[in-house]
C-alpha cells in the first residue's frame, strides 16, 4: 500500500494505469472520448467492530490504497467486466442476465447494478446502452480492508455520475449495502460502504449505525501513528463465522426484548448487562455476544473522548480492551491474529493494538509511538514470523478521502 505524505496522491497513478488497461482491453470499441475514471479507497476500522449490524457505533477511516474503475457506455446494451486483479471476466447481453456467480468478484458490480435496476425505471438510457468497465486495485485481497465495499461503491458512484442519476451519497451507501446483502449474500452492516463513500483525508468518521448520524473527527495523533499489519492469513472461512455471529445477535435480541424496549443490541445500557443475564439461561453464547456489543459500543464513545483530549495512552488501552472482547466474548480472533497482537504488545512503543474488521484472519491495527517506526516494524515482524511461521506486511497509514472521480486531464498538483 502507499505511504505518501498526502494520503490521496496514490490514486492518480492507479487511475491512469487503469484507464490505459481499459483502452487496451476494449480495443474493439472506440471509447476514447467517453471513458471516465473513478476511485474508491479501502478502510481500516480503528475501534468498534461487529457493532454496525447491532445498531452501534463504529470509528473507521479510509486508507490510501483502493480500487480504480475505468468505464464507458456502449450502445448495444451489452455489459463487459474485467479486472487487473482477477482472471475471471464477464460479458452479458442485457441486464436480464444478472445472476450471481459463485465466489466471483463480478458479484459486487453486478449486485450494485441489480439494486440500481430495481430503483430505476427500466427505460433509463444507461440500462439500454450497457457499458464496458475495467477495475484495478492495490488493496490486499481477503485481508479485511474492504476491497469488496470499494468495488461496490466505485461502481455505484460511477454509474450515478455518468448516467446522471442524482442519487445522494447516503442513498449510494445504502444501495451498496443492499447489493452485498441481497446479491452477494453477506449480511454485512453499513460501516464499510459508509466509510469508503464518506471518508475525508486525515479524519476518521464516527458513525452511529442506528441513526446514520456521523461526525468527521480529525486524526491528530499526538506523538503516535497507526500501523496496519496483515497476518497474511486469508479470511476465506470468515463468511460462515460472520453469518453465525449475525444470527446469534438476532437470538440475543429476541431473548432481551420481553424485558427491554430495544430494537438492537447496542441500545442496551452497560449497567443493564448484569441484570439481563437471567434472560439467557441456556444460551451463554448469545450472552457473550451481547456483552461484547454493549461494551464495545461504550469503548467507541470513550475512544473518541480520548482522541479529543489527546490522550493516546487511553485510546490505546481501549483498543486492547476491544481486542480482548473480540477474542473472548465475540470469538472472532485466530491464531495468526493472536501471534501478531502478542508481538505488538511485547514492544514497549505499542500504545494499543487490535484485530480490525470482521476478524477470522486479516489485519490488526496498532497505535504506536512515533519514535523509531522502522525498528518497531522490524521487531514485531520478526517476533510474528518466529511464533507463527508467517510473514506480516506492515503499512503506516494516514486517513484518506472517500470515493471520487479522477479527472486525468487535470494537471496533477
Ligand atoms: C465486515 C462487515 C462490516 C462490519 C465488520 C465488523 O467488515 O462488512 O459491516 O460488520 O465486518 O465490524
Coordinates of C-alpha atoms and ligand atoms in Angstrom, one line a residue:
X1 CA 0.0 0.0 0.0
X2 CA 1.1 3.6 -0.5
X3 CA 2.7 5.5 2.3
X4 CA 2.8 9.0 0.8
X5 CA 2.6 12.2 2.9
X6 CA -0.5 13.3 1.0
X7 CA -2.9 10.3 1.6
X8 CA -4.6 10.8 -1.8
X9 CA -1.6 11.0 -4.2
X10 CA -1.6 7.3 -4.9
X11 CA -5.0 7.3 -6.6
X12 CA -3.9 9.3 -9.7
X13 CA -1.2 6.9 -11.0
X14 CA -3.5 3.9 -10.3
X15 CA -6.4 5.7 -12.2
X16 CA -4.1 6.4 -15.1
X17 CA -2.8 2.8 -15.3
X18 CA -6.4 1.6 -15.1
X19 CA -7.5 3.9 -18.0
X20 CA -4.6 2.6 -20.1
X21 CA -5.5 -1.0 -19.4
X22 CA -9.2 -0.2 -20.2
X23 CA -8.2 1.1 -23.6
X24 CA -6.1 -1.9 -24.5
X25 CA -8.6 -4.5 -23.1
X26 CA -11.6 -3.0 -25.0
X27 CA -9.9 -2.0 -28.3
X28 CA -12.8 -3.3 -30.4
X29 CA -14.9 -0.3 -29.4
X30 CA -13.9 3.4 -29.8
X31 CA -14.3 4.6 -26.2
X32 CA -11.7 7.4 -26.4
X33 CA -13.9 10.4 -25.7
X34 CA -16.3 8.8 -23.3
X35 CA -14.1 7.0 -20.8
X36 CA -14.2 8.2 -17.2
X37 CA -12.2 7.0 -14.2
X38 CA -13.3 6.7 -10.6
X39 CA -11.6 5.6 -7.4
X40 CA -12.8 4.3 -4.0
X41 CA -10.4 3.6 -1.1
X42 CA -10.3 0.7 1.3
X43 CA -10.9 1.3 5.0
X44 CA -9.5 0.4 8.4
X45 CA -11.7 0.4 11.5
X46 CA -9.9 2.0 14.4
X47 CA -12.4 0.7 17.0
X48 CA -15.9 -0.6 17.2
X49 CA -16.2 -4.0 15.4
X50 CA -19.3 -6.1 15.0
X51 CA -21.3 -3.2 16.3
X52 CA -22.6 -1.9 13.0
X53 CA -25.3 -4.5 12.3
X54 CA -26.2 -4.2 16.0
X55 CA -27.1 -0.5 15.7
X56 CA -23.9 0.6 17.4
X57 CA -21.0 3.0 16.9
X58 CA -18.0 2.5 14.7
X59 CA -14.9 4.6 14.1
X60 CA -13.3 3.8 10.7
X61 CA -11.1 5.8 8.3
X62 CA -10.2 5.3 4.6
X63 CA -6.7 4.3 3.6
X64 CA -4.5 5.4 0.7
X65 CA -5.0 2.2 -1.3
X66 CA -8.1 1.3 -3.2
X67 CA -9.9 0.4 -6.4
X68 CA -9.9 2.3 -9.6
X69 CA -12.6 1.9 -12.2
X70 CA -12.5 3.0 -15.9
X71 CA -15.9 2.9 -17.5
X72 CA -17.5 3.9 -20.8
X73 CA -21.0 3.4 -22.1
X74 CA -21.8 1.2 -25.2
X75 CA -24.7 1.5 -27.5
X76 CA -25.9 -2.1 -27.8
X77 CA -27.0 -3.0 -24.3
X78 CA -24.1 -5.3 -23.5
X79 CA -22.0 -5.2 -20.3
X80 CA -18.4 -6.3 -20.1
X81 CA -16.5 -6.6 -16.8
X82 CA -12.7 -7.1 -16.5
X83 CA -10.2 -6.7 -13.7
X84 CA -6.4 -6.5 -13.4
X85 CA -6.6 -8.4 -10.1
X86 CA -8.7 -11.4 -11.1
X87 CA -8.7 -13.7 -14.1
X88 CA -12.4 -14.0 -14.3
X89 CA -14.2 -11.7 -16.7
X90 CA -17.8 -11.5 -17.7
X91 CA -19.9 -10.4 -20.7
X92 CA -23.7 -10.2 -20.5
X93 CA -26.1 -9.4 -23.3
X94 CA -28.6 -7.5 -21.1
X95 CA -29.5 -6.8 -17.5
X96 CA -31.8 -9.8 -17.6
X97 CA -28.6 -11.9 -17.2
X98 CA -27.6 -10.5 -13.8
X99 CA -27.2 -13.8 -11.9
X100 CA -24.7 -14.3 -9.0
X101 CA -21.6 -16.4 -10.0
X102 CA -20.3 -18.5 -7.1
X103 CA -17.5 -16.7 -5.3
X104 CA -16.5 -14.4 -8.2
X105 CA -15.6 -10.7 -7.8
X106 CA -18.1 -9.7 -10.5
X107 CA -20.9 -10.2 -8.0
X108 CA -20.0 -6.9 -6.4
X109 CA -20.6 -4.7 -9.5
X110 CA -23.4 -6.9 -10.7
X111 CA -25.1 -6.6 -7.2
X112 CA -24.9 -2.8 -7.5
X113 CA -26.4 -2.8 -11.0
X114 CA -29.1 -5.1 -9.8
X115 CA -30.0 -2.7 -7.0
X116 CA -29.9 0.3 -9.3
X117 CA -32.2 -1.6 -11.7
X118 CA -34.7 -2.1 -9.0
X119 CA -34.6 1.5 -8.0
X120 CA -34.9 2.9 -11.5
X121 CA -37.3 2.9 -14.3
X122 CA -36.0 0.2 -16.7
X123 CA -36.2 2.6 -19.6
X124 CA -33.4 4.7 -18.2
X125 CA -30.9 5.1 -21.0
X126 CA -27.8 3.7 -19.1
X127 CA -29.7 0.4 -18.8
X128 CA -30.4 0.2 -22.5
X129 CA -26.9 1.3 -23.7
X130 CA -24.8 -1.0 -21.5
X131 CA -21.1 -0.3 -20.7
X132 CA -17.6 -1.7 -20.6
X133 CA -15.7 -1.5 -17.3
X134 CA -12.2 -2.3 -16.0
X135 CA -11.2 -2.5 -12.3
X136 CA -7.8 -2.5 -10.8
X137 CA -6.8 -2.2 -7.2
X138 CA -3.8 -2.1 -4.9
X139 CA -5.6 -3.3 -1.7
X140 CA -4.6 -6.7 -0.3
X141 CA -7.4 -9.1 -1.2
X142 CA -9.1 -11.0 1.6
X143 CA -7.3 -9.0 4.3
X144 CA -10.4 -7.3 5.8
X145 CA -9.7 -3.8 4.4
X146 CA -13.0 -3.7 2.4
X147 CA -11.9 -4.3 -1.1
X148 CA -15.5 -5.5 -1.7
X149 CA -17.1 -2.3 -0.4
X150 CA -14.6 -0.3 -2.5
X151 CA -15.7 -2.2 -5.7
X152 CA -19.4 -1.7 -4.9
X153 CA -19.0 2.0 -4.1
X154 CA -16.9 2.8 -7.0
X155 CA -19.4 1.1 -9.3
X156 CA -22.4 2.9 -7.8
X157 CA -20.6 6.3 -7.8
X158 CA -19.5 5.9 -11.4
X159 CA -23.0 4.9 -12.8
X160 CA -24.6 7.7 -10.7
X161 CA -22.2 10.2 -12.3
X162 CA -22.2 9.2 -15.9
X163 CA -25.9 8.4 -16.1
X164 CA -26.8 11.5 -14.0
X165 CA -29.0 9.6 -11.6
X166 CA -28.7 12.2 -8.9
X167 CA -28.6 9.8 -6.0
X168 CA -27.2 11.2 -2.8
X169 CA -24.1 9.8 -1.2
X170 CA -26.2 8.3 1.6
X171 CA -28.5 6.6 -1.0
X172 CA -25.4 5.1 -2.7
X173 CA -24.1 3.8 0.7
X174 CA -27.4 2.1 1.4
X175 CA -27.7 0.7 -2.1
X176 CA -24.2 -0.8 -1.9
X177 CA -25.0 -2.4 1.4
X178 CA -28.2 -3.9 -0.1
X179 CA -26.1 -5.2 -3.1
X180 CA -23.9 -7.1 -0.7
X181 CA -26.8 -8.3 1.5
X182 CA -29.1 -9.4 -1.4
X183 CA -26.9 -10.2 -4.4
X184 CA -23.6 -11.3 -2.8
X185 CA -25.5 -12.9 0.1
X186 CA -23.4 -11.5 3.0
X187 CA -25.5 -9.9 5.8
X188 CA -22.9 -7.2 6.5
X189 CA -23.6 -3.9 8.3
X190 CA -23.2 -0.5 6.8
X191 CA -19.8 0.5 8.1
X192 CA -17.6 -0.4 5.1
X193 CA -19.7 1.2 2.4
X194 CA -20.3 4.3 4.6
X195 CA -16.6 4.8 5.3
X196 CA -15.5 4.2 1.7
X197 CA -18.0 6.8 0.5
X198 CA -17.9 9.5 3.1
X199 CA -14.3 9.5 4.3
X200 CA -12.3 12.7 4.4
X201 CA -8.5 13.0 4.4
X202 CA -6.8 13.0 7.8
X203 CA -10.1 12.3 9.6
X204 CA -11.8 9.3 10.9
X205 CA -15.7 9.1 10.9
X206 CA -17.7 8.3 14.0
X207 CA -20.9 6.6 12.7
X208 CA -24.0 5.9 14.7
X209 CA -25.2 2.9 12.7
X210 CA -28.7 3.2 14.2
X211 CA -29.5 6.8 13.1
X212 CA -26.7 7.0 10.5
X213 CA -25.7 10.3 12.1
X214 CA -21.9 10.8 11.6
X215 CA -19.2 13.1 12.6
X216 CA -15.7 13.5 11.0
X217 CA -13.0 13.7 13.7
X218 CA -9.5 15.0 12.8
X219 CA -6.9 12.3 13.5
X220 CA -4.4 14.4 15.3
X221 CA -2.3 11.8 17.0
X222 CA 0.0 13.5 19.5
X223 CA 3.3 11.6 19.0
X224 CA 1.7 8.4 17.7
X225 CA 0.7 6.8 14.4
X226 CA -1.5 4.0 13.2
X227 CA 0.1 0.9 11.6
X228 CA -1.9 -1.7 9.8
X229 CA -0.4 -5.2 9.8
X230 CA -1.6 -8.0 7.6
X231 CA -1.3 -11.5 9.1
X232 CA -1.5 -12.9 5.6
X233 CA -4.0 -15.4 6.9
X234 CA -6.7 -15.1 4.2
X235 CA -10.2 -14.6 5.6
X236 CA -11.6 -17.4 3.4
X237 CA -13.5 -19.1 6.1
X238 CA -14.8 -15.9 7.6
X239 CA -18.2 -15.8 5.9
X240 CA -19.7 -18.7 7.8
X241 CA -18.4 -17.3 11.1
X242 CA -19.8 -13.8 10.3
X243 CA -23.2 -15.2 9.4
X244 CA -23.3 -17.2 12.7
X245 CA -22.5 -14.0 14.7
X246 CA -25.3 -12.1 13.0
X247 CA -27.7 -14.9 13.8
X248 CA -26.5 -15.2 17.4
X249 CA -27.1 -11.4 17.9
X250 CA -30.6 -11.8 16.5
X251 CA -31.3 -14.6 19.0
X252 CA -29.9 -12.3 21.8
X253 CA -32.3 -9.5 20.8
X254 CA -35.3 -11.9 20.9
X255 CA -34.3 -13.0 24.4
X256 CA -33.9 -9.4 25.6
X257 CA -37.0 -7.9 24.1
X258 CA -39.6 -9.2 26.6
X259 CA -37.9 -7.1 29.3
X260 CA -36.1 -4.3 27.4
X261 CA -37.7 -2.0 24.9
X262 CA -34.8 -2.2 22.4
X263 CA -34.6 -2.8 18.7
X264 CA -30.9 -3.5 18.5
X265 CA -28.2 -4.9 21.0
X266 CA -26.3 -1.6 21.1
X267 CA -29.3 0.1 22.7
X268 CA -28.8 -2.0 25.9
X269 CA -27.2 0.1 28.6
X270 CA -23.9 -1.3 30.0
X271 CA -25.4 -1.1 33.5
X272 CA -28.2 -3.5 32.4
X273 CA -25.9 -6.3 31.3
X274 CA -25.6 -8.0 34.7
X275 CA -29.3 -7.9 35.4
X276 CA -30.1 -9.2 31.9
X277 CA -28.0 -12.4 32.5
X278 CA -31.0 -14.4 33.7
X279 CA -32.7 -14.0 30.3
X280 CA -30.1 -16.2 28.7
X281 CA -30.4 -19.3 31.0
X282 CA -29.2 -21.9 28.4
X283 CA -27.5 -19.6 25.9
X284 CA -24.1 -18.5 27.1
X285 CA -23.0 -17.7 23.5
X286 CA -25.8 -15.2 22.9
X287 CA -25.0 -13.5 26.2
X288 CA -21.3 -13.3 25.4
X289 CA -22.1 -11.7 22.0
X290 CA -24.4 -9.2 23.8
X291 CA -21.7 -8.4 26.3
X292 CA -19.2 -7.7 23.5
X293 CA -21.6 -5.4 21.6
X294 CA -22.6 -3.4 24.6
X295 CA -19.1 -2.9 26.0
X296 CA -17.6 -2.3 22.5
X297 CA -20.1 0.5 21.9
X298 CA -19.0 2.1 25.2
X299 CA -15.4 1.8 24.2
X300 CA -16.0 3.7 20.9
X301 CA -17.5 6.6 22.9
X302 CA -14.6 6.6 25.3
X303 CA -12.0 6.4 22.5
X304 CA -13.5 9.4 20.8
X305 CA -13.3 11.3 24.1
X306 CA -9.7 10.2 24.5
X307 CA -8.8 11.4 21.0
X308 CA -10.4 14.7 21.6
X309 CA -8.3 15.2 24.7
X310 CA -5.1 14.0 23.0
X311 CA -4.9 11.0 25.4
X312 CA -3.2 8.4 23.1
X313 CA -2.5 6.1 26.0
X314 CA -6.2 5.9 26.9
X315 CA -7.1 5.3 23.2
X316 CA -4.5 2.5 23.0
X317 CA -5.9 0.8 26.2
X318 CA -9.4 0.9 24.7
X319 CA -8.0 -0.8 21.5
X320 CA -6.5 -3.5 23.7
X321 CA -9.8 -3.9 25.6
X322 CA -11.6 -4.1 22.2
X323 CA -9.3 -6.9 21.0
X324 CA -9.8 -8.9 24.2
X325 CA -13.5 -8.6 23.9
X326 CA -13.5 -9.7 20.2
X327 CA -11.3 -12.6 21.2
X328 CA -13.0 -13.8 24.3
X329 CA -16.6 -12.7 24.0
X330 CA -17.2 -12.5 20.3
X331 CA -14.7 -15.3 19.4
X332 CA -13.6 -13.9 16.0
X333 CA -9.8 -13.9 16.6
X334 CA -7.5 -16.5 15.1
X335 CA -4.1 -18.0 15.9
X336 CA -2.1 -15.7 13.5
X337 CA -4.0 -12.7 14.8
X338 CA -3.1 -13.7 18.4
X339 CA 0.6 -14.0 17.4
X340 CA 0.6 -10.6 15.8
X341 CA -1.2 -8.9 18.7
X342 CA 1.2 -10.5 21.2
X343 CA 4.2 -9.5 19.1
X344 CA 2.9 -5.9 19.1
X345 CA 2.1 -5.9 22.8
X346 CA 5.6 -7.1 23.7
X347 CA 7.0 -4.0 22.1
X348 CA 7.3 -1.0 24.5
X349 CA 6.4 1.5 21.8
X350 CA 3.0 0.0 21.3
X351 CA 0.1 2.0 22.8
X352 CA -2.6 -0.2 21.6
X353 CA -3.4 -3.0 19.1
X354 CA -6.4 -5.0 18.0
X355 CA -7.8 -7.1 15.2
X356 CA -9.7 -4.8 12.8
X357 CA -12.8 -5.6 10.7
X358 CA -14.6 -8.9 10.8
X359 CA -11.7 -11.0 12.2
X360 CA -11.0 -14.7 11.5
X361 CA -7.6 -13.6 10.0
X362 CA -6.9 -10.4 8.1
X363 CA -5.3 -7.4 9.7
X364 CA -4.5 -5.8 13.0
X365 CA -4.3 -2.1 13.6
X366 CA -1.8 -0.7 16.1
X367 CA -1.3 2.7 17.7
X368 CA 2.5 3.2 18.0
X369 CA 4.7 5.9 19.4
X370 CA 6.4 7.8 16.6
X371 CA 9.9 7.2 17.8
X372 CA 11.5 4.6 15.5
X373 CA 8.7 3.2 13.5
X374 CA 11.0 1.2 11.2
X375 CA 12.5 -0.6 14.3
X376 CA 9.0 -1.3 15.6
X377 CA 8.0 -2.9 12.2
X378 CA 11.3 -4.9 12.1
X379 CA 11.0 -6.3 15.6
X380 CA 7.2 -7.0 15.6
X381 CA 7.6 -8.6 12.1
X382 CA 10.5 -10.8 13.4
X383 CA 8.6 -11.9 16.5
X384 CA 5.5 -12.7 14.5
X385 CA 7.5 -14.7 12.0
X386 CA 9.2 -16.6 14.8
X387 CA 6.0 -17.5 16.5
X388 CA 3.7 -18.1 13.6
X389 CA 6.0 -19.1 10.7
X390 CA 4.3 -16.4 8.6
X391 CA 5.4 -13.1 7.3
X392 CA 3.3 -10.0 8.0
X393 CA 3.0 -6.9 5.8
X394 CA 3.0 -3.5 7.5
X395 CA 1.6 -0.2 6.4
X396 CA 1.9 3.1 8.2
X397 CA -1.2 4.8 7.1
X398 CA -2.8 8.2 7.0
X399 CA -6.6 8.6 6.7
X400 CA -7.5 9.2 3.1
X401 CA -10.6 10.7 1.2
X402 CA -13.6 8.7 0.1
X403 CA -14.8 7.8 -3.4
X404 CA -14.1 10.4 -6.1
X405 CA -13.9 10.9 -9.9
X406 CA -10.3 11.3 -11.1
X407 CA -10.0 13.7 -14.0
X408 CA -6.9 12.6 -15.8
X409 CA -6.9 15.7 -18.0
X410 CA -6.3 18.0 -15.0
X411 CA -2.7 18.8 -14.1
X412 CA -1.6 16.8 -11.2
X413 CA -0.9 19.1 -8.3
Ligands
LIG1 C1 -17.2 -6.6 8.0 C2 -18.6 -6.1 7.6 C3 -18.9 -4.8 8.4 C4 -18.7 -5.0 9.9 C5 -17.3 -5.6 10.1 C6 -17.1 -5.9 11.6 O1 -16.2 -5.7 7.5 O2 -18.7 -5.8 6.2 O3 -20.3 -4.4 8.1 O4 -19.7 -5.8 10.4 O5 -17.1 -6.8 9.4 O6 -17.1 -4.7 12.3

